[in-house]
Coordinates of C-alpha atoms and ligand atoms in Angstrom, one line a residue:
M296 CA -16.5 -137.7 63.3
S297 CA -14.3 -139.8 65.5
D298 CA -15.2 -138.2 68.8
K299 CA -18.9 -138.3 67.8
K300 CA -18.5 -142.0 67.2
S301 CA -17.2 -142.5 70.7
R302 CA -20.3 -141.0 72.1
I303 CA -22.7 -143.4 70.4
T304 CA -24.6 -144.9 73.3
K305 CA -26.0 -148.4 73.4
A306 CA -29.5 -147.1 73.0
T307 CA -28.8 -146.1 69.4
T308 CA -26.9 -149.0 68.1
H309 CA -28.3 -152.3 66.6
V310 CA -31.4 -153.6 68.4
T311 CA -31.9 -151.3 71.3
Q312 CA -31.9 -153.7 74.1
N313 CA -30.7 -151.2 76.7
E314 CA -33.7 -148.9 76.7
G315 CA -34.3 -147.4 80.1
L316 CA -37.6 -147.4 82.0
L317 CA -39.9 -144.5 81.3
F318 CA -39.2 -143.4 84.9
E319 CA -35.5 -143.3 84.1
V320 CA -35.9 -141.5 80.8
S321 CA -38.1 -138.9 82.5
R322 CA -36.8 -135.2 82.8
P323 CA -38.5 -132.7 85.1
G324 CA -40.7 -130.3 83.2
R325 CA -41.0 -132.3 80.0
T326 CA -44.5 -132.7 78.6
G327 CA -46.0 -134.3 75.6
Y328 CA -49.0 -132.0 75.2
S329 CA -49.9 -128.3 75.0
L330 CA -53.3 -127.1 76.0
P331 CA -54.9 -123.8 74.9
A332 CA -55.2 -121.1 77.5
L333 CA -58.2 -121.4 79.8
D334 CA -61.2 -119.5 78.5
V335 CA -63.4 -119.9 81.6
P336 CA -62.8 -118.6 85.1
E337 CA -60.5 -120.9 87.1
R338 CA -62.1 -122.8 90.0
P339 CA -60.5 -124.9 92.8
T340 CA -61.0 -128.6 92.2
E341 CA -62.7 -129.0 95.6
T342 CA -65.7 -127.0 94.4
F343 CA -66.7 -129.7 91.9
I344 CA -65.1 -132.9 93.3
D345 CA -65.8 -134.2 96.8
G346 CA -62.7 -133.3 98.9
K347 CA -62.4 -136.8 100.3
L348 CA -61.9 -138.2 96.8
L349 CA -58.9 -135.9 96.2
R350 CA -55.3 -137.0 96.9
T351 CA -53.5 -135.2 99.6
D352 CA -49.9 -135.8 98.4
D353 CA -48.7 -134.1 95.2
L354 CA -48.3 -137.2 93.0
K355 CA -44.5 -137.5 92.9
G356 CA -42.5 -139.7 90.6
M357 CA -44.7 -139.8 87.5
P358 CA -42.6 -139.8 84.3
E359 CA -42.3 -136.5 82.5
L360 CA -41.8 -137.1 78.9
S361 CA -42.1 -135.5 75.4
E362 CA -44.2 -137.1 72.7
V363 CA -41.0 -138.2 70.9
D364 CA -39.7 -139.8 74.1
V365 CA -42.8 -141.9 74.4
I366 CA -42.9 -142.9 70.7
R367 CA -39.2 -143.8 70.6
H368 CA -39.4 -145.7 73.9
F369 CA -42.3 -148.0 72.8
T370 CA -41.0 -148.3 69.2
R371 CA -37.6 -149.4 70.6
L372 CA -39.2 -151.9 72.9
S373 CA -41.1 -153.3 69.9
T374 CA -37.8 -154.1 68.3
W375 CA -36.9 -156.5 71.1
N376 CA -39.3 -159.1 69.9
Y377 CA -39.0 -161.2 66.8
S378 CA -42.4 -161.5 65.1
V379 CA -44.1 -162.8 62.0
D380 CA -43.9 -159.2 60.7
T381 CA -40.1 -159.4 61.0
G382 CA -39.5 -162.7 59.3
M383 CA -40.2 -166.4 59.2
Y384 CA -41.3 -167.9 62.5
P385 CA -41.0 -171.6 62.0
L386 CA -42.2 -172.6 65.5
G387 CA -43.7 -176.1 64.9
S388 CA -47.2 -176.9 66.2
C389 CA -47.8 -173.2 66.8
T390 CA -48.8 -172.1 63.3
M391 CA -47.1 -168.7 63.6
K392 CA -48.4 -167.3 60.3
H393 CA -49.2 -164.0 58.6
N394 CA -52.8 -163.0 59.1
P395 CA -54.4 -160.6 56.6
R396 CA -54.7 -157.1 58.1
I397 CA -58.3 -156.9 57.0
N398 CA -59.2 -159.1 59.9
E399 CA -57.7 -156.6 62.3
R400 CA -59.8 -153.9 60.7
V401 CA -63.0 -156.0 61.1
A402 CA -62.2 -156.7 64.8
R403 CA -61.9 -153.0 65.4
I404 CA -65.3 -152.1 63.9
E405 CA -66.7 -149.9 66.6
G406 CA -70.1 -151.7 66.9
F407 CA -68.2 -155.0 67.7
A408 CA -65.2 -153.7 69.6
N409 CA -67.1 -151.4 71.9
L410 CA -70.3 -153.4 72.5
H411 CA -71.0 -154.0 76.2
P412 CA -71.1 -157.8 76.9
L413 CA -74.4 -157.3 78.8
T414 CA -76.2 -155.4 76.0
P415 CA -79.8 -156.7 75.7
V416 CA -80.2 -159.3 73.0
E417 CA -82.5 -157.2 70.9
L418 CA -79.7 -154.5 70.6
A419 CA -76.9 -157.0 69.9
Q420 CA -78.4 -158.9 67.0
G421 CA -75.5 -158.3 64.6
A422 CA -72.9 -159.4 67.2
L423 CA -74.8 -162.5 68.0
E424 CA -75.1 -163.3 64.3
V425 CA -71.3 -163.2 64.0
I426 CA -71.2 -165.9 66.7
A427 CA -73.9 -168.0 65.1
R428 CA -72.3 -167.7 61.6
L429 CA -68.8 -168.6 62.9
E430 CA -70.2 -171.7 64.7
E431 CA -71.9 -172.7 61.4
C432 CA -68.6 -172.2 59.4
L433 CA -66.6 -174.3 61.9
A434 CA -69.3 -177.0 61.9
K435 CA -69.0 -177.1 58.1
I436 CA -65.2 -177.2 58.2
T437 CA -65.1 -180.0 60.7
G438 CA -68.3 -181.8 59.4
L439 CA -69.5 -181.9 63.0
H440 CA -73.0 -181.0 64.2
A441 CA -72.5 -178.1 66.6
V442 CA -69.8 -175.8 67.9
T443 CA -69.1 -173.8 71.1
L444 CA -66.9 -170.7 70.9
Q445 CA -66.5 -170.2 74.6
P446 CA -63.2 -171.9 75.4
A447 CA -60.3 -169.3 75.5
A448 CA -57.5 -171.6 74.3
G449 CA -56.7 -175.0 72.8
A450 CA -56.1 -176.6 76.2
H451 CA -59.3 -175.0 77.5
G452 CA -61.1 -176.6 74.5
E453 CA -59.7 -180.0 75.4
M454 CA -60.9 -179.6 79.0
T455 CA -64.4 -178.6 77.7
G456 CA -64.5 -181.6 75.3
M457 CA -63.4 -184.0 78.1
M458 CA -66.0 -182.5 80.4
M459 CA -68.7 -183.3 77.8
I460 CA -67.4 -186.8 77.3
R461 CA -67.5 -187.4 81.1
A462 CA -71.0 -186.0 81.3
A463 CA -72.3 -188.2 78.4
L464 CA -70.7 -191.3 79.9
T465 CA -72.1 -190.5 83.3
D466 CA -75.5 -190.2 81.8
R467 CA -75.0 -193.7 80.4
G468 CA -74.3 -194.9 83.9
N469 CA -70.5 -194.9 84.1
P470 CA -68.0 -192.1 83.5
R471 CA -65.2 -194.7 83.2
K472 CA -61.6 -194.3 84.5
K473 CA -59.0 -193.9 81.8
V474 CA -58.1 -191.9 78.7
L475 CA -55.7 -193.2 76.1
I476 CA -53.2 -190.8 74.6
P477 CA -50.6 -191.6 71.9
D478 CA -47.0 -190.7 72.7
S479 CA -46.9 -188.3 69.8
A480 CA -49.7 -186.2 71.3
H481 CA -49.4 -182.6 72.4
G482 CA -48.5 -182.2 76.1
T483 CA -51.7 -180.4 77.0
N484 CA -53.8 -183.6 76.2
P485 CA -52.8 -185.6 79.3
A486 CA -53.1 -182.5 81.5
S487 CA -56.7 -181.9 80.3
A488 CA -57.7 -185.6 80.8
V489 CA -56.3 -185.5 84.4
I490 CA -58.1 -182.2 85.2
C491 CA -61.4 -184.0 84.2
G492 CA -60.7 -186.8 86.7
Y493 CA -59.1 -189.5 84.4
T494 CA -55.9 -191.4 84.6
V495 CA -53.8 -191.5 81.4
E496 CA -52.4 -194.5 79.5
T497 CA -49.9 -193.9 76.8
V498 CA -50.3 -195.6 73.4
P499 CA -46.9 -196.0 71.6
S500 CA -46.2 -195.0 68.0
N501 CA -45.1 -197.4 65.4
S502 CA -42.0 -197.0 63.2
D503 CA -44.0 -194.8 60.7
G504 CA -44.7 -192.3 63.6
L505 CA -48.4 -193.3 63.7
T506 CA -50.6 -194.7 66.5
D507 CA -49.8 -198.4 66.9
L508 CA -53.1 -200.2 66.2
E509 CA -52.3 -203.4 68.0
A510 CA -51.3 -201.5 71.1
L511 CA -54.5 -199.5 70.9
K512 CA -56.6 -202.7 70.7
R513 CA -54.8 -204.1 73.8
E514 CA -55.3 -200.9 75.8
M515 CA -58.9 -200.2 74.7
R516 CA -61.0 -201.8 77.5
D517 CA -64.3 -201.0 79.0
D518 CA -62.8 -198.7 81.6
V519 CA -61.5 -196.3 78.9
A520 CA -63.6 -193.2 78.4
A521 CA -61.8 -191.8 75.4
L522 CA -58.8 -191.6 73.1
M523 CA -57.3 -188.2 72.6
L524 CA -55.7 -188.1 69.2
T525 CA -53.6 -185.2 67.9
N526 CA -54.1 -185.2 64.1
P527 CA -51.9 -184.5 62.3
N528 CA -49.8 -185.6 65.2
T529 CA -46.7 -183.8 66.5
L530 CA -44.5 -185.6 64.0
G531 CA -46.5 -183.8 61.3
K532 CA -47.9 -187.1 60.2
F533 CA -51.5 -187.7 59.3
E534 CA -53.0 -190.6 61.2
R535 CA -54.0 -192.4 58.1
N536 CA -55.7 -195.3 60.1
I537 CA -58.0 -192.8 61.7
E538 CA -61.2 -194.6 60.6
E539 CA -59.9 -197.9 62.0
I540 CA -58.8 -196.1 65.2
C541 CA -62.3 -194.6 65.7
R542 CA -63.9 -198.0 65.1
I543 CA -61.7 -199.7 67.8
V544 CA -62.6 -197.0 70.3
H545 CA -66.3 -196.9 69.5
D546 CA -66.6 -200.7 69.6
A547 CA -65.4 -200.5 73.2
G548 CA -67.9 -197.8 74.0
G549 CA -65.4 -194.9 74.2
F550 CA -65.3 -191.5 72.5
V551 CA -62.6 -190.1 70.2
Y552 CA -61.4 -186.6 71.0
M553 CA -59.4 -185.1 68.2
D554 CA -56.9 -182.4 69.0
G555 CA -57.4 -180.2 66.0
A556 CA -54.9 -177.5 66.9
N557 CA -53.1 -178.5 63.7
M558 CA -56.1 -177.8 61.4
N559 CA -53.8 -175.7 59.2
A560 CA -53.0 -179.0 57.6
L561 CA -56.6 -180.1 57.0
V562 CA -59.1 -177.2 56.5
G563 CA -61.0 -177.6 53.2
V564 CA -59.4 -181.0 52.5
M565 CA -60.5 -183.4 55.3
K566 CA -63.5 -183.3 57.5
P567 CA -62.7 -185.0 60.8
A568 CA -66.4 -186.0 61.3
A569 CA -66.2 -188.2 58.2
S570 CA -63.6 -190.4 59.9
G571 CA -65.6 -190.9 63.1
I572 CA -64.3 -188.2 65.4
D573 CA -66.8 -187.3 68.2
V574 CA -65.4 -184.1 69.5
M575 CA -62.5 -181.8 68.7
H576 CA -61.1 -178.3 69.3
M577 CA -59.5 -175.9 66.9
N578 CA -57.2 -173.0 67.7
L579 CA -58.5 -169.7 66.2
H580 CA -55.1 -168.3 67.3
K581 CA -53.3 -170.7 65.1
T582 CA -55.4 -171.5 62.0
F583 CA -58.0 -168.7 61.9
S584 CA -56.3 -165.4 62.1
T585 CA -55.9 -164.4 65.7
P586 CA -52.2 -163.3 66.1
H587 CA -50.7 -165.2 69.0
G588 CA -47.6 -165.4 71.2
G589 CA -47.0 -163.2 74.2
G590 CA -49.9 -164.6 76.2
G591 CA -52.6 -162.6 74.5
P592 CA -56.2 -163.8 74.3
G593 CA -56.9 -166.9 72.2
A594 CA -59.9 -169.0 71.3
G595 CA -60.3 -172.8 71.2
P596 CA -63.8 -173.6 69.8
V597 CA -65.0 -177.1 70.3
A598 CA -67.1 -179.0 67.7
V599 CA -69.2 -182.1 68.6
T600 CA -71.5 -184.7 67.1
S601 CA -75.3 -184.5 67.7
A602 CA -74.9 -187.1 70.5
L603 CA -72.7 -184.7 72.5
E604 CA -74.6 -181.5 71.5
P605 CA -76.8 -181.4 74.7
Y606 CA -73.7 -181.2 76.8
L607 CA -72.3 -178.1 75.1
P608 CA -71.6 -175.1 77.4
Y609 CA -74.6 -172.8 77.8
P610 CA -75.9 -170.3 76.8
R611 CA -76.5 -171.3 73.2
I612 CA -77.5 -168.8 70.5
V613 CA -80.5 -169.9 68.5
V614 CA -81.3 -168.4 65.1
A615 CA -84.9 -168.6 64.0
G616 CA -86.8 -166.5 61.5
G617 CA -83.8 -164.2 61.0
R618 CA -83.5 -163.4 64.7
C619 CA -81.0 -164.5 67.4
T620 CA -82.1 -165.5 70.8
V621 CA -80.1 -166.8 73.7
D622 CA -81.0 -170.2 75.2
F623 CA -80.1 -170.8 78.9
D624 CA -82.4 -173.8 79.3
R625 CA -79.8 -176.5 78.7
P626 CA -80.3 -179.1 81.5
K627 CA -77.5 -181.4 80.3
S628 CA -75.0 -178.6 79.7
V629 CA -71.6 -178.9 81.4
G630 CA -72.2 -175.2 82.3
R631 CA -70.3 -172.1 81.4
V632 CA -66.6 -172.3 80.7
R633 CA -66.1 -168.6 80.0
A634 CA -67.8 -165.3 80.7
N635 CA -70.3 -164.2 78.1
F636 CA -69.6 -165.7 74.7
G637 CA -65.8 -166.1 74.8
N638 CA -63.1 -163.8 73.5
Y639 CA -65.2 -162.0 71.0
G640 CA -62.5 -160.1 69.1
M641 CA -61.0 -163.4 68.1
L642 CA -64.4 -164.6 66.8
T643 CA -64.8 -161.6 64.5
R644 CA -61.3 -162.1 63.1
A645 CA -61.9 -165.7 62.4
L646 CA -65.2 -165.1 60.7
S647 CA -63.6 -162.4 58.6
Y648 CA -60.7 -164.7 57.7
I649 CA -63.0 -167.6 56.7
L650 CA -65.4 -165.4 54.6
T651 CA -62.7 -163.5 52.8
F652 CA -60.9 -166.7 51.9
G653 CA -64.0 -168.8 51.0
D654 CA -64.0 -172.5 50.3
E655 CA -61.4 -172.3 47.6
G656 CA -59.1 -170.0 49.5
L657 CA -59.1 -172.1 52.6
R658 CA -58.3 -175.2 50.6
E659 CA -55.4 -173.3 48.9
M660 CA -54.2 -172.1 52.3
T661 CA -54.0 -175.7 53.5
E662 CA -52.4 -177.0 50.4
T663 CA -49.7 -174.3 50.4
A664 CA -48.9 -174.9 54.1
V665 CA -48.4 -178.6 53.4
L666 CA -46.4 -177.9 50.2
N667 CA -44.1 -175.5 52.1
A668 CA -43.4 -178.0 54.9
N669 CA -42.7 -180.8 52.4
Y670 CA -40.4 -178.5 50.4
I671 CA -38.3 -177.8 53.5
A672 CA -38.4 -181.5 54.4
E673 CA -37.2 -182.5 51.0
K674 CA -34.4 -179.9 50.7
L675 CA -33.0 -180.5 54.2
K676 CA -33.4 -184.3 54.5
T677 CA -29.7 -185.0 53.5
T678 CA -28.4 -182.3 55.9
Y679 CA -30.5 -183.1 59.1
E680 CA -31.8 -186.5 60.1
V681 CA -35.5 -186.9 59.6
P682 CA -36.3 -189.7 62.1
Y683 CA -39.7 -190.5 60.7
P684 CA -39.2 -190.0 56.9
G685 CA -41.8 -189.7 54.3
R686 CA -44.5 -187.1 53.4
V687 CA -45.5 -184.7 56.1
M688 CA -48.5 -182.4 56.6
H689 CA -47.8 -178.8 57.7
E690 CA -44.7 -179.4 59.7
V691 CA -41.5 -181.5 59.7
V692 CA -39.4 -182.8 62.6
F693 CA -35.6 -183.0 62.2
S694 CA -33.1 -184.2 64.7
D695 CA -29.6 -183.0 65.6
K696 CA -28.2 -186.6 65.4
W697 CA -25.7 -186.0 62.6
Q698 CA -24.5 -182.7 64.2
T699 CA -24.0 -184.2 67.7
R700 CA -21.0 -186.0 66.2
H701 CA -19.3 -182.6 66.2
G702 CA -20.6 -181.8 69.6
V703 CA -23.3 -179.5 68.3
K704 CA -26.8 -179.8 69.7
N705 CA -30.3 -178.6 68.6
S706 CA -30.1 -175.7 70.9
D707 CA -26.8 -174.5 69.3
I708 CA -28.4 -174.8 65.9
S709 CA -31.5 -172.9 67.0
K710 CA -29.5 -170.1 68.7
R711 CA -27.4 -169.7 65.6
L712 CA -30.5 -169.4 63.5
I713 CA -31.2 -166.1 65.3
D714 CA -28.0 -164.7 63.8
Y715 CA -29.3 -165.6 60.4
G716 CA -32.5 -163.7 61.1
F717 CA -34.9 -166.5 61.8
Y718 CA -36.9 -167.5 64.9
P719 CA -35.8 -170.9 66.2
P720 CA -38.0 -174.0 65.5
T721 CA -39.8 -175.8 68.3
M722 CA -37.2 -177.5 70.4
S723 CA -36.9 -181.0 71.8
F724 CA -40.5 -181.8 71.1
P725 CA -42.1 -184.2 70.4
L726 CA -40.5 -186.1 73.2
I727 CA -40.2 -189.3 71.1
V728 CA -37.5 -187.6 69.0
H729 CA -34.2 -187.0 70.7
G730 CA -32.8 -183.5 69.8
A731 CA -35.9 -182.6 67.9
M732 CA -36.3 -179.5 65.8
M733 CA -39.9 -179.1 64.6
V734 CA -40.3 -176.7 61.7
E735 CA -43.7 -175.3 60.6
P736 CA -43.2 -172.8 57.8
T737 CA -46.9 -172.0 57.2
E738 CA -48.5 -171.0 53.9
G739 CA -47.5 -167.4 54.1
E740 CA -43.8 -167.9 53.2
S741 CA -42.7 -167.5 49.6
R742 CA -40.3 -169.8 48.0
A743 CA -37.6 -167.2 48.3
E744 CA -38.1 -167.0 52.0
L745 CA -38.1 -170.8 52.4
D746 CA -34.9 -170.9 50.4
L747 CA -33.2 -168.4 52.8
F748 CA -34.2 -170.6 55.7
I749 CA -32.9 -173.8 53.9
D750 CA -29.6 -172.0 53.1
A751 CA -29.3 -170.9 56.7
M752 CA -29.8 -174.4 58.0
K753 CA -27.2 -175.8 55.5
S754 CA -24.8 -173.1 56.4
I755 CA -25.1 -173.9 60.1
D756 CA -24.5 -177.6 59.4
A757 CA -21.3 -176.6 57.6
E758 CA -20.3 -174.5 60.7
A759 CA -20.9 -177.5 62.9
V760 CA -18.2 -179.3 61.0
E761 CA -15.8 -176.4 60.5
E762 CA -16.1 -174.4 63.7
P763 CA -18.2 -176.2 66.3
E764 CA -16.7 -174.1 69.1
T765 CA -18.0 -170.8 67.7
L766 CA -21.3 -172.3 66.9
R767 CA -21.7 -173.4 70.5
R768 CA -21.4 -169.8 71.7
A769 CA -24.2 -168.5 69.3
P770 CA -26.0 -166.2 69.0
H771 CA -23.3 -163.6 68.2
S772 CA -25.2 -160.7 66.7
T773 CA -27.6 -160.0 69.5
K774 CA -27.0 -157.6 72.4
V775 CA -27.4 -160.4 74.9
G776 CA -25.5 -163.5 73.9
R777 CA -25.7 -167.1 75.2
L778 CA -27.3 -167.1 78.6
D779 CA -26.4 -169.4 81.4
E780 CA -29.7 -171.1 81.4
V781 CA -29.3 -172.8 84.7
A782 CA -28.4 -169.6 86.5
A783 CA -31.3 -167.8 84.6
A784 CA -33.7 -170.4 86.2
R785 CA -32.1 -170.6 89.6
K786 CA -31.0 -167.0 90.2
P787 CA -33.1 -164.8 88.0
V788 CA -32.3 -161.1 88.1
L789 CA -35.8 -159.6 88.0
K790 CA -34.7 -155.9 88.3
W791 CA -32.0 -154.0 86.5
R792 CA -30.6 -150.5 86.6
L793 CA -30.0 -148.2 83.6
N794 CA -26.4 -148.2 82.5
D795 CA -25.7 -151.4 84.3
D796 CA -23.0 -152.8 82.0
S797 CA -22.8 -156.2 83.7
R798 CA -25.9 -157.3 81.8
A799 CA -24.5 -156.8 78.3
Ligands
LIG61 C1 -51.0 -175.4 70.6 C2 -51.5 -176.7 70.8 C3 -52.4 -177.0 71.8 C4 -52.7 -176.0 73.0 O1 -53.3 -174.9 72.6 P1 -53.3 -173.6 73.5 O2 -54.1 -172.6 72.9 O3 -51.8 -173.2 73.6 O4 -53.8 -174.0 74.9 C5 -52.9 -178.3 71.9 N1 -52.6 -179.2 71.0 C6 -51.7 -179.0 70.0 C7 -51.4 -180.1 69.0 C8 -51.2 -177.7 69.8 O5 -50.4 -177.5 68.8

């Protein structure tokens, strides 16, 4: 046994973070297939493919692998990532939740998955109906008049919404100059406003973590095009003065844009239109089933009032007499923001999600998400400072203030969480909370799982008191430990060789 043990290579211990490239694993002569013997006469390739299309070298350097080599390689690589399938992923503002697998099945239905985007309208009726029905569902959920599914992400939806506001104001004679954004907003909001030609003014939060109404009144002049309001905001707080906020902005002739990326806290409970919102986006890849992370495709549908409807991106799908047609004749439209009708696979998942849950199910989803966040907030509020105390929506923001007394920062706490088997929370955001840790458990976590997380956070706090030195070197259980973050940014090593021990 003992000499066997000494031969255990890194690739078979713990998480296999030293997997070689396929080219390195390759061995001459290995194959992953076996073909039956040829039962027709052999012919030279040149007799059926034009000689000038054939390569002249003999294709050196392709990996030669067995089936098991390939399966193990990719399965090992898959263990490098933490995922919602591995455990709780409390990354605040990102809604990293479990999505029912049925939605994946629906997205893979051949008629949807393999449909060519330029298929004639008469032959794509079912696919177009999916779009029309999803638009209808999202209009119902937000209470707004019409929806576009074209934008490919939340930030893209913000840009689309701001383009529509600019077009509407221009039609009225003046696009105006500024956009107001509370300091608790998501960072993409100011970027979207600037891309649409506006300058940004910040509205401060009050001591409850809500938009300061007096400051808003002062800033809201006739050169302000819109207020962009993240609701619930990035402190996890519901802007409970939202009706008053909308009134102030509307009275000065501006529009209210709601960043609805956090709709996981509102679906089935609150319709933004009822409070006076003019335009908003949602993130299908947060609230409505598309898995996200890793830079995969997303979708950021935008919903608008009837006043903004003419400005929606074209083409629009029109349903009449049980048939879908595509309308390009939209003279006021801001134009296309995406090829075809957007990221279609995301749309089928979202519709499947909404229809399988139904009104009741969606409401329960929201209520459970909010309950779970408040459970964590309540259980940890004596261990970690909650700078803006009180009830939260779907996420809660803690700070590292009490742990910094022992020289332990939010990054130490987060890295130690990895050892306990959890993904770290969102770090140092929102900016108005120093040393922030933003935790969003989502509705998918059971009480048992939430308790494990709470225990881990309490245990880390105890370590901060007892052994802060060790804590500051976490994580301890991963192949790669604490990185030198400055060197990683300044002198990144973008290539490595197999069996290079200096990396471990
Ligand atoms: C995630 C998020 C966004 C941006 O969405 P992307 O799809 O990443 O562009 C905007 N606002 C809020 C509040 C968010 O949480």
